[in-house]
Amino acid sequence: MALSGDGTMLATGARDGAVALWETGDPARPRRLAALTGHTGRSVRAVAFAPDGRTLATADFEGTVILWDLTDRARPRRLAPSLTGSGIGVAHLLFSGDGRTLVVSGARGATFWDLRDTGRPRRRAKALDQQNVLNVWRVHDDRVLALVAGSGAASSTRSPLPEPTVVVSDSEGVFLQAASEEPSATDPFGDPGDPNGARLWDVTDPSHARQLGQALLGHEQEVGGAVMSPAGDLLVTSDLKGTAILWDLKDRNHARRLGEPLTPHAGDQVLAMALTPSADIMATAGADGNVLLWDLGDRARPRQLGTALAKNLEGAQEVAFSTDGELLATAGIHGDVVLWDLQPTYDVRDHLDRTACLAAGGGLDSDEWARYLSTPGYRNTCPD
């Protein structure tokens, strides 16, 4: 699932290979624009809009990527040929800021495609070959970050794996990579990764790739998901046990863990996470079927905002924010999508004192203050 940059379109993929395109200019009255057909592989798992909203990329599990011309939104046109060769398990698509490059990533690494001529796309580079890339991001300094699956914990039974091989041509970017062994014939996704955790690599100059900082440790089980702030200064990783860890990446040579591990869904696996553009609110979708909102005003002490959002038919498995952070889309297992207006959430968070006074029916009087509080000096906390 993905929202266009201006928030006026939403695209969803389904298990049967179908793609639906929606008009969301008025979130209270979404309108279906078109059904896009053409995928023959299992499950469309990734969709992405180009920054200008005129091109949509969709990818199925088998690794086929289709480009769609959205110049006429009511009549999307398939652009030939399909992009193939990325391998099975494609999970994410990412356009460059100018829309001329598309990164296709998943269980077999990250493939860069040159889309300057969308009618004749050209494979530009392959990076992190045979690595299980969990996610890729384009951050504000125009670098690209990618997280490769890893255990996240030091191991006493296995030695650190060899240094990874970065295969690139002239692509620019920064990659967070954990070395892994060759995938086995029985496990299509290969080894979980370096037992000593994920690693941050800078490949802005492909001929001089260098590792940044130390491995990220802290999870008890394999890291299965990750989300990053648009500024590239915050990374959140989640494992199969349902634990999430926040990392400060302001200095990418010294990634720093923030606070204690978070268990958003009481131990149930976190299926998806998303951050608002300002990274002050995070949404998590759990195997318990709920979507939770988290206030990250203090990143070392996240706190839940309000109650669970649970309107999808059988729980949500994808979440996405609009670029202004005021709209949240949650998608269910059956392709159903719910749109949420977050402005009331911002109002409550920004005016907690006023909200508390309204909920409590007023503040303490002087006698109640003396009885319940040890702080000297009465103060009217809920003035009229």
XYZ file of C-alpha atoms in Angstrom:
384
model
C 0.000 0.000 0.000
C 1.212 3.509 -0.774
C -0.088 7.079 -0.800
C 0.981 9.502 -3.503
C 3.125 12.440 -2.483
C 0.223 14.899 -2.633
C -2.090 12.492 -0.792
C -4.678 12.420 -3.574
C -4.114 8.786 -4.643
C -3.731 5.474 -2.867
C -2.657 2.156 -4.380
C -3.117 -1.266 -2.829
C -1.915 -4.709 -3.839
C -3.720 -7.972 -3.170
C -2.848 -11.643 -2.800
C -4.500 -12.472 -6.115
C -2.156 -10.124 -7.991
C -4.693 -7.337 -8.463
C -3.890 -3.669 -7.844
C -6.502 -1.053 -6.964
C -6.034 2.677 -7.507
C -8.089 5.083 -5.366
C -8.788 8.813 -5.420
C -8.278 10.149 -1.865
C -8.372 13.908 -2.426
C -11.390 13.908 -0.108
C -10.445 11.254 2.487
C -14.017 11.108 3.746
C -15.191 10.061 0.280
C -12.539 7.900 -1.405
C -13.350 6.874 -4.972
C -12.016 3.877 -6.863
C -10.306 5.013 -10.042
C -9.176 1.774 -11.663
C -8.285 -1.892 -11.233
C -4.834 -2.691 -12.632
C -4.289 -6.217 -13.888
C -1.202 -7.812 -15.364
C 0.629 -9.562 -12.557
C 0.660 -13.336 -12.829
C 2.902 -14.015 -9.825
C 1.763 -14.569 -6.271
C 0.628 -11.536 -4.275
C 1.456 -7.937 -5.141
C 3.586 -7.079 -2.130
C 4.962 -3.660 -3.019
C 3.635 -0.510 -4.677
C 5.179 2.957 -4.978
C 4.360 6.281 -6.616
C 6.970 8.377 -8.372
C 7.442 11.784 -6.673
C 5.421 13.580 -9.378
C 2.573 11.044 -9.089
C 2.594 10.287 -12.806
C 4.109 6.800 -12.554
C 3.176 3.871 -10.338
C 5.395 0.837 -9.807
C 3.941 -2.486 -8.611
C 5.799 -5.707 -7.755
C 4.657 -9.250 -7.089
C 6.273 -11.924 -4.943
C 7.871 -13.624 -7.947
C 9.899 -10.507 -8.686
C 8.059 -8.974 -11.648
C 7.749 -5.187 -11.550
C 5.236 -3.339 -13.742
C 5.282 0.403 -14.422
C 2.007 2.275 -14.971
C 1.488 5.656 -16.611
C -0.970 7.665 -14.463
C -1.083 10.789 -16.621
C -4.781 10.000 -17.044
C -5.701 8.695 -13.594
C -8.993 7.287 -14.775
C -7.241 5.264 -17.493
C -3.843 4.043 -16.262
C -1.641 2.670 -19.024
C 0.838 -0.150 -18.620
C 4.364 0.712 -19.671
C 6.271 -2.150 -21.312
C 8.339 -4.075 -20.728
C 8.138 -5.453 -17.177
C 11.223 -5.283 -14.982
C 12.483 -8.761 -14.125
C 15.585 -10.334 -12.662
C 15.298 -9.167 -9.056
C 14.473 -12.665 -7.802
C 11.634 -13.887 -5.609
C 10.558 -12.115 -2.468
C 10.434 -8.508 -3.684
C 9.150 -6.524 -0.730
C 9.864 -2.828 -1.387
C 10.040 -0.275 -4.168
C 11.685 3.137 -3.939
C 11.886 5.972 -6.470
C 14.714 8.488 -6.485
C 13.824 12.117 -5.867
C 13.735 12.902 -9.575
C 11.865 9.694 -10.424
C 14.601 8.558 -12.801
C 15.753 5.597 -10.721
C 13.752 2.800 -9.132
C 15.192 0.538 -6.427
C 13.632 -2.932 -6.257
C 14.556 -4.745 -3.056
C 13.749 -7.890 -1.141
C 15.086 -11.357 -0.376
C 17.693 -11.260 -3.158
C 19.177 -7.818 -2.691
C 18.547 -4.404 -4.248
C 18.378 -3.772 -7.994
C 18.651 -0.248 -9.408
C 16.762 0.572 -12.622
C 17.294 3.566 -14.870
C 13.862 4.994 -15.768
C 14.874 8.053 -17.732
C 13.060 6.393 -20.610
C 10.140 4.590 -18.943
C 9.391 2.838 -22.214
C 12.861 1.282 -22.190
C 14.005 0.836 -18.559
C 17.621 -0.240 -18.107
C 19.087 -2.244 -15.259
C 21.693 0.036 -13.732
C 23.227 -1.848 -10.781
C 22.801 -4.685 -8.316
C 23.735 -4.119 -4.674
C 23.625 -6.389 -1.621
C 23.383 -9.386 -3.928
C 21.677 -12.374 -2.261
C 21.090 -10.377 0.941
C 17.617 -10.229 2.510
C 16.852 -6.507 2.325
C 14.050 -5.640 4.731
C 13.506 -2.069 3.619
C 15.008 0.838 1.701
C 14.639 4.572 2.246
C 15.553 7.815 0.540
C 16.377 10.389 3.210
C 16.684 14.168 3.188
C 20.389 14.260 2.386
C 19.629 12.357 -0.867
C 21.234 9.151 0.338
C 19.587 5.751 0.183
C 19.534 3.538 3.269
C 18.747 -0.171 3.324
C 18.362 -2.615 6.190
C 19.370 -6.236 5.683
C 17.892 -8.922 7.946
C 20.019 -9.981 10.892
C 19.710 -11.626 14.269
C 20.428 -8.389 16.088
C 22.163 -10.306 18.886
C 25.678 -11.544 19.501
C 26.052 -15.314 19.201
C 28.264 -17.658 21.204
C 27.630 -20.592 18.870
C 28.435 -18.988 15.510
C 31.335 -16.890 14.362
C 30.752 -13.593 12.616
C 30.280 -14.179 8.908
C 32.685 -12.806 6.298
C 32.531 -9.206 5.238
C 29.749 -8.712 2.658
C 30.381 -8.050 -0.983
C 28.765 -4.873 -2.289
C 27.947 -5.124 -5.984
C 27.289 -1.728 -7.529
C 27.976 0.245 -10.658
C 27.436 3.980 -10.658
C 24.493 4.071 -8.194
C 24.719 6.355 -5.208
C 23.527 5.505 -1.731
C 24.118 4.333 1.809
C 23.265 0.765 2.758
C 22.762 -0.805 6.143
C 23.975 -4.326 5.586
C 24.428 -7.487 7.612
C 26.536 -10.217 6.028
C 24.808 -13.525 5.426
C 25.609 -16.946 4.100
C 24.467 -18.190 0.737
C 20.749 -19.063 0.796
C 20.033 -22.749 1.177
C 17.930 -24.753 -1.208
C 15.324 -25.353 1.487
C 15.141 -21.787 2.732
C 14.281 -19.356 -0.079
C 15.111 -16.361 2.107
C 18.543 -17.622 3.138
C 20.284 -17.186 6.461
C 18.836 -14.707 9.014
C 22.035 -12.715 8.733
C 25.170 -11.899 10.647
C 24.704 -13.079 14.259
C 26.503 -9.937 15.351
C 23.774 -7.710 13.967
C 23.102 -5.336 11.093
C 25.726 -2.966 9.726
C 25.626 0.469 8.179
C 27.507 0.879 4.888
C 28.213 4.005 2.899
C 28.380 3.325 -0.847
C 27.913 6.880 -2.053
C 31.150 6.264 -3.896
C 30.602 2.663 -5.109
C 34.321 2.099 -5.604
C 35.064 3.000 -1.987
C 32.275 1.406 0.077
C 32.936 1.692 3.799
C 31.249 0.464 6.941
C 29.919 3.085 9.331
C 30.033 2.324 13.029
C 29.455 -0.935 14.849
C 26.766 -3.604 14.507
C 23.318 -2.915 15.968
C 22.596 -5.316 18.822
C 19.689 -5.707 21.226
C 17.052 -8.028 19.766
C 16.521 -11.535 21.120
C 15.129 -12.856 17.830
C 15.612 -12.192 14.136
C 14.900 -8.656 13.022
C 11.938 -8.813 10.666
C 11.016 -5.209 9.990
C 12.304 -1.653 10.074
C 11.226 1.907 9.436
C 13.298 5.072 9.161
C 12.528 8.761 9.532
C 12.687 10.854 6.347
C 15.589 12.772 7.884
C 17.527 9.533 8.351
C 18.190 10.286 12.035
C 15.881 7.648 13.548
C 15.673 3.928 12.837
C 13.138 1.577 14.413
C 13.711 -2.174 14.151
C 11.299 -4.928 15.132
C 11.829 -8.649 15.650
C 9.657 -11.754 15.364
C 9.032 -11.695 19.115
C 7.224 -8.359 18.877
C 9.979 -6.177 20.301
C 10.840 -2.813 18.740
C 14.029 -0.820 19.353
C 14.588 2.844 18.493
C 18.041 3.926 17.283
C 19.465 7.431 17.108
C 21.307 7.798 13.784
C 22.204 11.483 13.988
C 25.814 10.301 13.887
C 25.776 7.286 11.589
C 29.235 6.309 12.740
C 27.900 5.932 16.272
C 24.331 4.575 16.189
C 22.863 4.857 19.678
C 20.025 2.823 21.162
C 17.235 4.954 22.633
C 15.577 3.848 25.857
C 14.344 0.375 26.620
C 12.934 -2.056 24.006
C 9.271 -1.456 23.242
C 6.645 -4.225 23.054
C 3.859 -2.410 21.169
C 1.488 -5.363 20.905
C 2.189 -7.247 24.139
C 4.491 -9.772 22.521
C 2.570 -10.302 19.279
C 4.616 -9.816 16.117
C 4.761 -6.298 14.685
C 3.612 -6.657 11.084
C 4.206 -3.103 9.928
C 5.442 0.265 11.155
C 5.319 3.811 9.786
C 6.579 7.216 10.877
C 5.108 10.627 10.178
C 7.359 12.937 8.116
C 8.448 14.720 11.305
C 8.944 11.345 13.045
C 6.985 12.546 16.074
C 4.318 9.846 15.761
C 4.750 6.168 14.888
C 2.048 3.712 13.855
C 2.424 -0.019 14.453
C 0.233 -2.843 13.146
C 0.382 -6.064 15.132
C -0.607 -9.686 14.744
C -3.252 -8.964 17.392
C -5.183 -7.098 14.674
C -4.735 -3.639 16.179
C -3.024 -0.476 14.997
C -1.448 1.641 17.731
C -0.187 5.220 17.625
C 2.928 6.211 19.584
C 4.050 9.682 20.629
C 7.788 10.002 19.930
C 8.153 13.508 21.304
C 10.592 11.908 23.748
C 12.164 9.183 21.631
C 13.706 7.496 24.663
C 10.247 7.147 26.243
C 7.569 6.474 23.589
C 4.020 6.509 24.913
C 0.806 5.222 23.393
C -1.649 7.772 22.054
C -5.301 6.932 22.595
C -6.850 3.534 22.064
C -6.199 0.929 19.371
C -7.446 1.557 15.840
C -9.314 -1.586 14.822
C -11.664 -1.052 11.887
C -10.144 -3.387 9.285
C -12.100 -6.588 8.661
C -9.597 -9.012 10.178
C -6.926 -6.694 11.454
C -4.407 -4.467 9.665
C -1.138 -5.617 8.170
C 0.046 -2.403 6.492
C 0.171 1.241 7.590
C 1.131 4.411 5.717
C 1.093 8.150 6.501
C 0.454 10.971 4.067
C 3.349 13.377 3.476
C 1.756 15.980 5.795
C 1.247 13.359 8.504
C -2.426 14.184 8.936
C -3.810 11.083 7.200
C -3.143 7.459 8.149
C -4.127 4.543 5.919
C -4.404 1.028 7.331
C -4.811 -1.994 5.050
C -6.200 -5.389 6.018
C -5.471 -8.892 4.865
C -8.416 -8.815 2.441
C -7.372 -5.583 0.745
C -9.748 -3.417 2.771
C -8.401 0.054 3.581
C -9.428 2.443 6.347
C -8.459 6.131 6.276
C -7.940 7.929 9.583
C -7.934 11.687 10.212
C -5.112 12.332 12.684
C -5.793 16.016 13.314
C -7.769 15.226 16.517
C -4.798 13.161 17.727
C -2.455 16.111 17.201
C -4.919 18.427 18.989
C -5.080 16.147 22.034
C -1.309 15.675 22.143
C -0.558 19.376 21.773
C -3.085 20.407 24.441
C -2.862 17.665 27.049
C -3.583 20.059 29.912
C -6.845 21.252 28.353
C -7.869 17.676 27.476
C -7.173 16.449 31.009
C -9.215 19.277 32.497
C -12.165 18.504 30.242
C -11.984 14.795 31.039
C -11.704 15.377 34.784
C -14.343 18.104 34.892
C -11.880 20.622 36.346
C -8.759 20.801 38.476
C -8.124 20.402 42.196
C -9.294 23.010 44.703
C -6.948 24.145 47.480
C -8.177 21.516 49.980
C -7.814 18.668 47.445
C -4.348 19.938 46.502
C -3.221 19.803 50.151
C -4.788 16.378 50.633
C -3.458 14.591 47.537
C -0.231 16.407 46.619
C 2.952 16.887 48.576
C 4.017 19.841 46.422
C 3.670 23.062 48.452
C 1.936 26.072 47.016
C -1.543 25.678 45.489
C -1.839 26.302 41.753
C -5.020 26.415 39.710
C -4.233 23.905 36.946
C -7.526 24.344 35.076
C -8.262 28.068 34.885
C -11.501 29.072 33.194
